[in-house]
Coordinates of C-alpha atoms in Angstrom, one line a residue:
Chain A
X259 CA 7.1 14.8 26.9
X260 CA 5.9 17.2 24.6
X261 CA 7.2 21.0 25.0
X262 CA 4.4 23.4 25.4
X263 CA 4.4 26.4 23.2
X264 CA 5.9 28.8 25.6
X265 CA 8.6 26.0 26.3
X266 CA 9.6 25.8 22.8
X267 CA 10.1 29.5 22.6
X268 CA 12.5 29.2 25.8
X269 CA 14.5 26.4 24.9
X270 CA 14.7 28.5 21.5
X271 CA 16.2 31.4 23.0
X272 CA 18.5 29.1 25.3
X273 CA 19.8 27.9 22.1
X274 CA 19.0 24.3 22.7
X275 CA 16.7 23.8 19.4
X276 CA 16.6 26.0 16.0
X277 CA 13.7 27.6 14.4
X278 CA 14.4 30.4 11.8
X279 CA 12.7 32.7 11.1
X280 CA 10.9 32.6 14.4
X281 CA 7.5 34.8 14.9
X282 CA 5.9 34.8 18.5
X283 CA 2.6 34.4 16.1
X284 CA 3.4 31.0 15.2
X285 CA 3.7 29.5 18.6
X286 CA 1.0 27.3 19.3
X287 CA -0.4 25.8 22.5
X288 CA 2.2 22.7 21.7
X289 CA 3.6 23.3 18.0
X290 CA 5.3 26.1 16.2
X291 CA 3.8 26.6 12.9
X292 CA 5.8 25.8 9.4
X293 CA 5.0 27.6 6.0
X294 CA 5.5 26.1 2.3
X295 CA 8.7 27.2 0.5
X296 CA 8.3 28.3 -3.1
X297 CA 9.5 25.0 -4.8
X298 CA 8.2 21.5 -5.4
X299 CA 9.9 18.5 -6.7
X300 CA 8.3 15.6 -8.6
X301 CA 9.0 12.5 -10.2
X302 CA 9.3 12.2 -13.7
X303 CA 9.0 8.5 -13.9
X304 CA 6.0 6.6 -14.1
X305 CA 7.0 3.9 -11.9
X306 CA 9.1 4.6 -8.7
X307 CA 11.5 2.1 -7.6
X308 CA 13.0 1.7 -4.4
X309 CA 16.6 0.2 -5.7
X310 CA 16.6 3.0 -8.5
X311 CA 17.5 6.4 -8.8
X312 CA 14.4 8.2 -9.6
X313 CA 14.6 11.2 -11.6
X314 CA 12.7 14.3 -10.7
X315 CA 11.9 18.2 -11.6
X316 CA 11.6 21.2 -9.7
X317 CA 8.0 23.2 -10.0
X318 CA 8.2 26.9 -8.8
X319 CA 4.7 28.0 -7.4
X320 CA 3.4 30.8 -9.4
X321 CA 2.1 33.7 -7.5
X322 CA -1.7 32.2 -7.8
X323 CA -0.7 29.1 -6.3
X324 CA -0.6 25.2 -7.8
X325 CA -3.0 22.5 -8.0
X326 CA -1.8 19.6 -6.5
X327 CA -3.4 16.8 -8.3
X328 CA -4.1 13.6 -6.6
X329 CA -2.4 11.0 -8.2
X330 CA 1.2 12.0 -7.5
X331 CA 3.8 12.9 -4.7
X332 CA 5.0 16.6 -4.5
X333 CA 8.1 17.2 -2.2
X334 CA 8.0 20.5 -0.6
X335 CA 10.1 22.2 2.2
X336 CA 9.6 24.3 4.7
X337 CA 10.9 27.5 4.7
X338 CA 11.7 27.4 8.2
X339 CA 15.4 26.1 9.1
X340 CA 14.6 23.8 12.4
X341 CA 16.3 20.9 14.6
X342 CA 17.7 20.3 17.9
X343 CA 20.6 18.7 19.7
X344 CA 18.7 18.0 22.4
X345 CA 15.1 17.3 21.7
X346 CA 13.3 15.1 18.8
X347 CA 11.0 17.2 16.4
X348 CA 8.2 15.6 14.7
X349 CA 6.2 17.4 12.1
X350 CA 2.4 17.3 10.9
X351 CA -0.3 18.8 9.3
X352 CA -1.9 21.8 10.5
X353 CA -5.7 20.8 11.1
X354 CA -6.8 23.3 8.4
X355 CA -4.9 22.2 5.6
X356 CA -5.8 18.2 6.5
X357 CA -9.3 19.1 6.9
X358 CA -8.9 19.9 3.1
X359 CA -7.5 16.4 2.7
X360 CA -4.0 17.5 2.0
X361 CA -1.4 15.0 3.7
X362 CA 1.6 16.8 5.0
X363 CA 3.9 13.8 5.0
X364 CA 3.3 10.0 4.1
X365 CA 3.9 8.6 7.3
X366 CA 7.5 10.1 8.1
X367 CA 7.4 12.7 10.7
X368 CA 10.4 12.0 12.8
X369 CA 13.1 14.2 12.3
X370 CA 16.5 12.9 13.7
X371 CA 18.0 14.3 16.8
X372 CA 20.9 16.7 15.6
X373 CA 19.6 16.8 12.0
X374 CA 19.3 20.8 10.8
X375 CA 17.7 22.0 7.9
X376 CA 14.6 23.0 6.0
X377 CA 11.9 19.9 6.2
X378 CA 10.9 18.2 3.3
X379 CA 7.2 17.9 3.3
X380 CA 5.6 14.7 1.5
X381 CA 2.4 16.3 0.1
X382 CA -0.6 14.1 -1.4
X383 CA -4.3 15.7 -2.0
X384 CA -7.1 13.4 -1.7
X385 CA -8.9 15.9 -3.9
X386 CA -7.4 18.7 -5.9
X387 CA -6.1 21.6 -3.7
X388 CA -4.7 24.6 -4.7
X389 CA -1.9 25.6 -2.4
X390 CA 0.3 29.0 -2.3
X391 CA 4.1 29.3 -1.2
X392 CA 3.8 30.9 2.2
X393 CA 0.8 28.8 3.3
X394 CA 1.0 27.9 6.9
X395 CA 0.5 24.5 6.1
X396 CA 2.5 22.3 8.8
X397 CA 3.6 22.5 12.5
X398 CA 6.5 21.1 14.3
X399 CA 6.3 19.7 17.8
X400 CA 9.1 18.8 20.2
X401 CA 9.9 15.8 22.3
X402 CA 12.3 15.1 25.2
X403 CA 14.5 12.3 25.1
X404 CA 15.5 9.3 27.3
X405 CA 19.1 8.1 27.0
X406 CA 22.4 9.0 25.7
X407 CA 22.4 11.4 22.9
X408 CA 24.3 10.2 18.9
X409 CA 23.7 13.2 16.6
X410 CA 22.4 12.4 13.0
X411 CA 24.9 12.4 10.6
X412 CA 23.3 11.0 7.6
X413 CA 22.7 11.8 4.0
X414 CA 20.1 14.5 4.2
X415 CA 21.8 16.7 6.7
X416 CA 21.8 20.8 6.0
X417 CA 18.9 20.4 3.6
X418 CA 18.0 23.4 1.7
X419 CA 14.8 22.7 -0.3
X420 CA 12.6 19.7 -0.9
X421 CA 14.8 16.9 -1.0
X422 CA 13.9 13.6 -3.1
X423 CA 14.5 10.2 -1.9
X424 CA 18.2 8.6 -1.5
X425 CA 16.4 5.3 -0.5
X426 CA 18.6 3.7 -3.4
X427 CA 21.7 4.2 -1.4
X428 CA 20.7 2.3 1.6
X429 CA 19.2 -0.4 -0.6
X430 CA 22.5 -0.7 -2.6
X431 CA 24.0 -1.1 1.1
X432 CA 21.0 -3.9 1.9
X433 CA 22.1 -6.1 -0.8
X434 CA 25.7 -5.8 -0.6
Chain B
X105 CA 5.3 10.0 28.6
X106 CA 2.5 8.2 27.2
X107 CA -0.3 7.8 29.7
X108 CA -1.8 4.3 30.3
X109 CA -5.3 3.1 29.8
X110 CA -5.1 2.8 33.8
X111 CA -4.0 6.0 34.0
X112 CA -6.2 7.5 31.4
X113 CA -9.1 6.5 33.7
X114 CA -7.4 7.6 36.9
X115 CA -6.7 11.2 35.4
X116 CA -10.3 11.3 33.9
X117 CA -11.8 10.7 37.5
X118 CA -9.6 13.1 39.0
X119 CA -11.0 15.9 36.5
X120 CA -7.7 16.5 34.7
X121 CA -9.2 15.3 31.2
X122 CA -12.7 15.1 29.8
X123 CA -13.7 11.7 27.7
X124 CA -17.2 11.4 27.8
X125 CA -19.5 9.2 27.3
X126 CA -16.7 7.2 29.3
X127 CA -17.1 3.1 29.4
X128 CA -14.4 0.9 31.0
X129 CA -14.4 -1.3 28.0
X130 CA -13.1 1.4 25.9
X131 CA -9.8 1.7 27.8
X132 CA -7.5 0.1 25.9
X133 CA -3.3 -0.7 27.2
X134 CA -2.4 2.8 25.9
X135 CA -5.4 4.7 24.8
X136 CA -9.1 4.9 24.5
X137 CA -11.6 4.1 21.7
X138 CA -13.4 6.7 20.0
X139 CA -16.9 6.1 17.7
X140 CA -18.0 7.5 14.6
X141 CA -20.9 9.8 15.0
X142 CA -23.6 10.3 12.6
X143 CA -22.9 12.6 10.3
X144 CA -20.3 13.7 7.5
X145 CA -19.1 17.0 5.8
X146 CA -18.0 16.8 2.1
X147 CA -16.9 19.4 0.0
X148 CA -18.9 20.5 -3.0
X149 CA -16.5 22.1 -4.9
X150 CA -14.2 20.5 -7.6
X151 CA -11.2 22.0 -6.7
X152 CA -10.3 23.1 -2.9
X153 CA -8.3 26.1 -2.3
X154 CA -6.4 27.1 1.0
X155 CA -7.2 30.9 0.5
X156 CA -10.8 30.5 -0.3
X157 CA -13.8 29.3 1.7
X158 CA -14.9 25.6 0.4
X159 CA -18.4 25.0 0.5
X160 CA -19.7 21.9 1.6
X161 CA -22.8 19.6 2.6
X162 CA -23.5 17.6 5.5
X163 CA -24.8 13.7 5.0
X164 CA -26.4 11.7 7.4
X165 CA -24.9 8.3 7.5
X166 CA -27.8 5.8 7.0
X167 CA -28.7 2.7 9.4
X168 CA -27.1 0.7 6.4
X169 CA -23.7 2.5 6.4
X170 CA -22.4 4.7 3.7
X171 CA -19.4 3.6 1.3
X172 CA -16.7 6.1 1.5
X173 CA -15.1 6.5 -2.1
X174 CA -11.6 6.6 -2.7
X175 CA -11.7 9.9 -4.9
X176 CA -12.6 12.2 -1.7
X177 CA -12.0 13.4 1.8
X178 CA -14.9 13.1 4.4
X179 CA -14.9 15.0 7.7
X180 CA -16.6 12.8 10.4
X181 CA -16.1 13.5 14.1
X182 CA -16.2 11.5 17.5
X183 CA -19.2 10.9 19.0
X184 CA -17.2 11.5 22.4
X185 CA -16.4 15.0 23.8
X186 CA -13.0 15.2 24.8
X187 CA -9.6 17.4 25.7
X188 CA -7.5 18.1 28.5
X189 CA -5.9 21.6 30.2
X190 CA -3.2 19.2 31.3
X191 CA -2.2 16.7 28.6
X192 CA -1.9 17.0 25.0
X193 CA -4.2 14.3 23.3
X194 CA -3.3 12.8 20.0
X195 CA -5.7 10.5 17.5
X196 CA -5.0 7.6 15.5
X197 CA -7.0 5.0 13.4
X198 CA -7.6 1.5 15.5
X199 CA -5.9 -1.0 14.1
X200 CA -8.7 -2.9 12.8
X201 CA -9.9 0.1 10.6
X202 CA -6.7 1.2 9.2
X203 CA -5.8 -2.6 7.8
X204 CA -9.1 -1.8 5.7
X205 CA -7.4 0.7 4.1
X206 CA -9.3 3.6 5.9
X207 CA -7.0 6.6 6.9
X208 CA -8.6 8.2 10.3
X209 CA -6.7 11.8 9.6
X210 CA -4.9 13.3 6.9
X211 CA -1.7 14.0 9.2
X212 CA -3.5 16.2 11.8
X213 CA -3.5 14.0 14.9
X214 CA -2.5 16.9 17.5
X215 CA -4.9 18.2 19.8
X216 CA -4.3 21.5 21.5
X217 CA -3.8 21.5 25.0
X218 CA -7.2 23.5 26.4
X219 CA -9.3 22.4 23.4
X220 CA -12.2 20.4 24.3
X221 CA -15.0 19.2 21.7
X222 CA -16.2 16.5 19.7
X223 CA -12.8 15.8 17.4
X224 CA -13.3 16.1 13.9
X225 CA -12.2 13.1 12.0
X226 CA -10.4 13.3 8.1
X227 CA -11.3 10.1 6.9
X228 CA -10.0 8.8 3.5
X229 CA -10.5 5.5 2.0
X230 CA -7.8 3.8 -0.1
X231 CA -10.7 1.4 -1.3
X232 CA -14.4 1.6 -1.1
X233 CA -15.2 0.7 2.3
X234 CA -18.9 0.8 4.2
X235 CA -18.9 2.5 7.8
X236 CA -21.6 2.6 10.0
X237 CA -22.5 5.3 12.9
X238 CA -21.4 4.0 16.3
X239 CA -18.2 2.0 14.4
X240 CA -15.2 2.1 17.2
X241 CA -12.6 3.4 14.2
X242 CA -10.2 5.6 16.5
X243 CA -8.2 5.8 19.4
X244 CA -7.3 8.4 21.4
X245 CA -3.7 8.6 23.5
X246 CA -3.0 11.4 25.9
X247 CA 0.8 12.9 26.4
X248 CA 2.3 14.7 29.2
X249 CA 4.0 18.1 29.0
X250 CA 7.0 20.0 29.8
X251 CA 6.7 23.9 30.3
X252 CA 3.9 26.2 31.1
X253 CA 0.7 25.8 29.6
X254 CA -1.4 28.1 27.5
X255 CA -4.3 27.0 26.7
X256 CA -6.2 26.7 23.3
X257 CA -8.5 29.3 22.6
X258 CA -9.1 29.3 18.5
X259 CA -11.2 29.0 15.9
X260 CA -12.4 25.3 16.8
X261 CA -12.9 25.6 20.4
X262 CA -16.3 23.9 21.8
X263 CA -16.8 21.8 18.1
X264 CA -19.8 19.5 17.9
X265 CA -19.6 17.6 14.7
X266 CA -17.8 17.6 11.9
X267 CA -15.6 20.9 11.7
X268 CA -14.8 21.9 7.8
X269 CA -11.6 23.9 7.4
X270 CA -10.9 27.2 8.2
X271 CA -7.6 27.7 7.1
X272 CA -8.7 30.6 4.9
X273 CA -9.0 32.6 7.6
X274 CA -5.2 32.0 8.7
X275 CA -4.3 32.4 4.8
X276 CA -5.9 36.1 4.6
X277 CA -4.2 37.1 8.0
X278 CA -0.7 35.6 6.5
X279 CA -1.0 37.8 3.5
X280 CA -2.5 40.9 4.8
Chain C
X217 CA 9.8 10.6 26.3
X218 CA 11.3 9.0 23.4
X219 CA 14.0 6.5 23.9
X220 CA 17.4 7.4 21.8
X221 CA 18.9 5.1 19.5
X222 CA 21.6 3.9 22.1
X223 CA 19.0 3.8 24.8
X224 CA 16.6 1.5 22.7
X225 CA 19.8 -0.9 22.4
X226 CA 20.3 -0.7 26.1
X227 CA 16.8 -1.8 26.7
X228 CA 16.9 -4.2 24.5
X229 CA 19.9 -5.8 26.2
X230 CA 18.5 -5.4 30.1
X231 CA 15.4 -7.6 28.3
X232 CA 13.1 -4.7 28.6
X233 CA 11.9 -4.6 24.9
X234 CA 12.2 -7.4 22.1
X235 CA 13.5 -6.4 18.8
X236 CA 14.7 -9.7 16.8
X237 CA 16.9 -9.9 14.7
X238 CA 18.8 -7.2 15.8
X239 CA 21.9 -5.5 14.1
X240 CA 23.6 -2.5 15.1
X241 CA 23.3 -0.5 11.9
X242 CA 19.5 -0.7 12.2
X243 CA 20.0 2.2 15.3
X244 CA 19.2 5.4 14.2
X245 CA 19.5 8.4 16.4
X246 CA 15.9 8.0 18.0
X247 CA 14.6 4.6 16.5
X248 CA 15.1 1.3 15.1
X249 CA 15.1 0.4 11.4
X250 CA 12.7 -2.4 10.0
X251 CA 12.7 -4.7 7.3
X252 CA 9.4 -5.7 4.6
X253 CA 8.9 -9.5 4.8
X254 CA 8.5 -11.7 1.7
X255 CA 4.4 -11.9 1.9
X256 CA 1.4 -9.3 1.3
X257 CA -1.8 -9.5 1.9
X258 CA -4.5 -8.2 -0.1
X259 CA -8.5 -8.1 0.1
X260 CA -10.5 -9.8 -2.8
X261 CA -13.7 -7.7 -2.7
X262 CA -14.4 -4.7 -4.3
X263 CA -16.1 -3.3 -1.4
X264 CA -14.8 -3.8 2.3
X265 CA -17.0 -3.7 5.1
X266 CA -16.2 -2.7 9.0
X267 CA -19.3 -5.1 9.9
X268 CA -18.2 -8.1 7.7
X269 CA -15.1 -10.6 7.2
X270 CA -13.3 -9.2 4.5
X271 CA -11.7 -11.9 2.5
X272 CA -8.3 -11.6 1.3
X273 CA -5.4 -13.7 -0.5
X274 CA -1.6 -13.8 -0.1
X275 CA 1.1 -12.6 -2.6
X276 CA 4.9 -13.5 -2.4
X277 CA 7.0 -10.7 -3.7
X278 CA 9.1 -12.2 -6.4
X279 CA 12.9 -11.8 -6.4
X280 CA 12.2 -8.8 -8.9
X281 CA 10.2 -7.1 -6.5
X282 CA 6.5 -6.1 -6.9
X283 CA 4.7 -2.6 -8.1
X284 CA 2.2 -1.6 -5.7
X285 CA -0.3 -0.1 -7.1
X286 CA -2.2 3.6 -5.9
X287 CA -5.8 2.2 -5.7
X288 CA -5.5 -0.8 -3.3
X289 CA -4.1 -1.3 0.4
X290 CA -1.4 -3.8 1.0
X291 CA -0.6 -5.4 4.3
X292 CA 2.7 -6.5 4.7
X293 CA 5.0 -7.3 7.8
X294 CA 8.1 -6.6 9.4
X295 CA 10.5 -9.4 9.3
X296 CA 11.8 -8.2 13.2
X297 CA 9.6 -9.5 15.9
X298 CA 9.4 -6.7 18.5
X299 CA 7.3 -5.5 21.4
X300 CA 8.1 -4.4 24.8
X301 CA 6.2 -4.8 28.2
X302 CA 7.7 -1.6 29.8
X303 CA 7.8 0.8 26.5
X304 CA 5.1 1.8 23.8
X305 CA 6.7 1.2 20.2
X306 CA 5.2 3.6 17.4
X307 CA 6.2 2.8 14.0
X308 CA 6.5 5.0 11.0
X309 CA 8.0 5.0 7.6
X310 CA 11.5 5.6 6.8
X311 CA 12.1 9.0 5.2
X312 CA 13.3 7.7 2.0
X313 CA 10.7 5.2 1.4
X314 CA 8.0 8.1 2.3
X315 CA 9.6 10.5 -0.1
X316 CA 8.6 8.3 -3.2
X317 CA 5.0 8.5 -1.6
X318 CA 5.1 5.2 -0.2
X319 CA 2.4 5.1 3.2
X320 CA 3.8 2.8 5.7
X321 CA 0.5 2.8 7.6
X322 CA -2.8 4.1 7.5
X323 CA -2.9 6.1 10.6
X324 CA -2.5 3.5 12.7
X325 CA 1.3 3.6 14.0
X326 CA 0.6 2.4 17.7
X327 CA 1.9 -0.9 19.1
X328 CA -0.1 -1.8 22.6
X329 CA 2.2 -2.3 25.5
X330 CA 2.7 -5.9 25.6
X331 CA 2.1 -7.0 22.2
X332 CA 4.5 -8.7 20.7
X333 CA 5.1 -10.0 17.4
X334 CA 5.9 -9.0 13.7
X335 CA 4.0 -5.8 13.1
X336 CA 1.6 -5.3 10.0
X337 CA 2.4 -2.6 7.7
X338 CA -0.4 -0.7 5.9
X339 CA 1.4 0.1 2.7
X340 CA -0.1 2.4 0.4
X341 CA 1.2 3.8 -2.7
X342 CA 0.4 7.4 -4.0
X343 CA 2.2 6.4 -7.4
X344 CA 3.1 3.1 -8.5
X345 CA 6.2 2.1 -6.7
X346 CA 8.3 -0.9 -7.1
X347 CA 9.4 -2.6 -3.7
X348 CA 11.3 -5.6 -2.5
X349 CA 11.2 -8.1 0.3
X350 CA 13.9 -6.8 2.8
X351 CA 13.8 -3.2 1.9
X352 CA 14.4 -1.2 4.8
X353 CA 11.0 0.6 4.7
X354 CA 10.3 1.3 8.5
X355 CA 11.4 2.4 12.1
X356 CA 10.2 1.8 15.4
X357 CA 10.3 4.3 18.1
X358 CA 9.7 3.4 21.7
X359 CA 8.0 5.8 24.2
X360 CA 8.1 6.0 28.1
X361 CA 4.7 5.4 30.2
X362 CA 3.5 7.2 32.8
X363 CA 1.0 4.8 35.0
X364 CA -0.1 1.6 35.9
X365 CA 0.6 -1.2 32.9
X366 CA -1.7 -3.6 31.9
X367 CA -0.5 -5.7 29.1
X368 CA -2.0 -6.2 26.1
X369 CA -4.0 -9.4 25.6
X370 CA -6.0 -8.5 22.2
X371 CA -6.9 -10.8 18.7
X372 CA -3.6 -9.6 17.1
X373 CA -1.0 -11.1 19.8
X374 CA 2.0 -13.1 18.7
X375 CA 1.5 -12.2 15.0
X376 CA 3.4 -13.5 12.1
X377 CA 3.4 -12.2 8.6
X378 CA 0.6 -9.7 7.5
X379 CA -2.6 -10.0 9.5
X380 CA -5.8 -8.5 7.9
X381 CA -8.5 -6.7 9.6
X382 CA -10.6 -8.4 12.5
X383 CA -12.4 -5.0 13.0
X384 CA -15.7 -6.9 12.3
X385 CA -15.4 -9.0 15.7
X386 CA -15.6 -5.6 17.5
X387 CA -18.6 -4.3 15.3
X388 CA -20.3 -7.7 16.4
X389 CA -19.9 -6.6 19.8
X390 CA -20.8 -2.8 19.5
X391 CA -24.2 -4.1 18.2
X392 CA -24.7 -6.7 20.3

């Protein structure tokens, strides 16, 4: 079951989910709006690799916005800190952003139960699109679980700002 | 919980969700198939902008189909009118369309509870792909909710045909 | 409701879902990790078509990996055989893969209840990215259903390896 907007607000008041800063006009019928933070991470190597560390650099979005180009992946993050030890958050684009051809994630929309932090967005533009820090690009939904809960204790816990991939750590494990 | 196909048909009969036109062979094990309507919207400016109105034009798909090109976003819509005041609809691609590299949405798959209309598809082709009006490209699933329901009363209510982004309205609010 | 990781393991033990090979370290807080099999399918025609058969060829991923290029769709598959007659599986990317700009599917993430097999991944790279057979790129979640169950009996049942689109079969039906 997906929590309705009023239920998201209620569960937050009861301390069963975190969503900060919270403002009532971010509550939608079955989600809560998320805003784009001021920095983006982009990779600096031409070819990425799942088994190597991929160097990156950080861009700060100027007041006049930044044009996202179609040929690269930009990692952004939510201004909001969010998570829950009871429900599973799933992020997605707001309709208005998606209708401009802006992907908010690259099929990784699920947040592990117990993971608390600013969410990393995987931004990809089909056509060049100018975005601004503070844009309400995303939304988060919350889903009830069935079964015993083991909280997330992984490598992105407590994230602040956009977090580049750490997949090469897994891969190193996988081939040990 | 996700409604099974038979449950979707039953809830529709009980008037708890709208799905018109309805035909039994569109019922899948846990979804209902959606078909592509005859018109597409494309933007006419080179660089899009979340805080400006982005002009667009409407294309009619000819009988011989239209080749979607990888470098742009096409907004289409379902022939079906759908929605629910009780369940949350979520759209996705049918497997066969996706296996041709055709995105059905750009991470905006959630339909607000209470929103009734033809659904706008955000079509993006990884490789050039010819599509036709009437193609069964998409499917809709329905999800049970937990909590009090506040119905959608937003800017895309009652949509007919593809609806371009209205995100600049939000952004104007956000920076007020 | 989404099954927690421990619940996925428990339901598998009770024979209510299939996930083979299973290994405890693939269990995440609310999903199970999936690995990339050794072959990829790519289309050989320049323009794809929803109403024609689209010829393809099979590539084997060499030991040194393969660089996925942004301008094409690659169909891969999970090493794991999975499915359920009780719950609905939904696949997605693992966060680490997505943060490299690698799409795991092209908005077809839902697996019909009763469909058992290796899952076809729709791989699309925003920037060139090298992947390897055995990479843990994906994860599967399981969702409870409401309503009577009619099991999947479709054209991809029992899949092994990447399965190209069969959408032209539907389309032939649609225009009959």
